[in-house]
Amino acid sequence: MSFFASFTKKSKLDAAVKKAAKARQNEESIADQLLKEVYQEYADVLTGDPLRAETLYHWGVTLLHQAKSKNPPESINIYRNAIAKFSFCMTLDPNYLAAAIDAGVACMDLARARSVPPSDELYEMAKRQFEKANSIQAGVAAFNLACVHGVRGDNEHCLEALQTAKEKGNLPEDADILADPDLAKIKNQDWFQDFMVSLEEGRRIEEEKRLAKKTAEEAAEKAKLEEKNRPDPVYSSQKKVEERKSEPVAQAEETVHTPTEHVSAPTEESPSEE
């Protein structure tokens, strides 16, 4: 495929992605019509093009968003289609990180839509996808993995995954963690509450360290400024010596008088002759 043809396909893909985002902002009937157009555009881009993996990923994401806006049973087939697109994407590009994460998310959503038990294969599929994502980038899907373990009531592995997410900085906000339906089974357990307390304590310690560092930096900057403005003792000594040397000259200059005309003292006049 020529460079020009590839560029054209990329432009078409970008346009389809924007149209998909626009569809999510419209009413259901309009959105569905726009999405039909988007899916056809995705299919066109896929034909004989190296952008297949990227196109499949965006296709899957668009389907995933559409499925989230629907209720079962309509959402179920859309979730399945999204999972198929993510799987195909990863067949073409096994290290497509976003596809691995979103495939796991789609599996979890489909499991909830179907109201299957925690032992269902869909949760196992989600677990494998999140583990795949973590193998591509360590800890990136650790919280997602914790959710799978939370649904299954696997306390040990759930805590382990939460700790990993914490270490990698991939935890959501506290309120979002507590509100996550996948953690509903374990959020009232002591170990989970201790973990949440540790998050708050960790933030407090980090804040204290930040303030201490800031204070130290400000003190160092102040000392540096004072040192800069402090007179140089060597320079001051030399200046004083130079001033002393110049003092006699100055005094001499002060004692110089301009010459004045000397006038003889008046003598007594001899008496005039009468």
Steps between C-alpha positions, in 0.01 A plus 500: 500500500632843404580765754217716365249217533614429855469870590149506357403196706642661815295814436190288451568314823543827692171627356323180602635528855372859525161393365483226760566755775230724354254210497542457875377855552176455302166341572475125459336492156745752352792332673409159358487639147836672539652184641387298199693742284800479731507120487492506123785751495702279735442206268613706199821600675576139588501389139862445395643751745778484762281695742285195562591454865438865584173499310382186674585651836299817435219289359496300822506815715206646309304179545589493870366852553184415308445185705533700824215722383265204440321256725495121472430314285591761236832583665614138517560452128674838479736403783577173323575687180731737687688210658539341157649823361747531788600136461557543126702816570728308737537221248651756263692680774549286814647793695211739444465609863175696475330211320597259780360729770178583317444136406509416871264785578258378231510149646419635846215712364359208304517280810295757693255541211444126497494475882734202494663362818861591591613157385386570143753484217445869424673598825785266419528660155509844663771382740716373211463828313602707803795270566600543137484878541717479813754293309521777239529777760544401863207588725301691239193277548564402862185670628291329229648171614411585860140544387494151351633357828251714692207358307629151574560575867869418467624722782869414484543562127272804512718667765813404307364663185392811692847534649653471153263766365598723792872452439463572129280804558204348316234518769181703441381758751391360839134578431515312169659197667230488767223543241629231264232225481765234439638561849164495676567156653821597670477872582362439851773254595767606747794446266341720234419778745857481631621539143287810449631645828855432381430704187401800710797452731733469203372825354546672837860384522568605143354843570721538808804404293400748231460782752830411670677501166343833409604650835856373456518641148369837614755509787780409262390771258484756781848404623630521145353849461646616832839361405481682170422832672757459780808727451822327399742529799809487277360768273402711802853473647663600176263793468585621849874475427454700182299760688773534762765546234300774339441693825842689518464614146157627571621682812788652310264620238282653768793694659620662181431873502493728207775756508392836642658842450709605797444865604754675720378633824434874489778717638456820689499793266758760566348824604442719203686811482291794575 
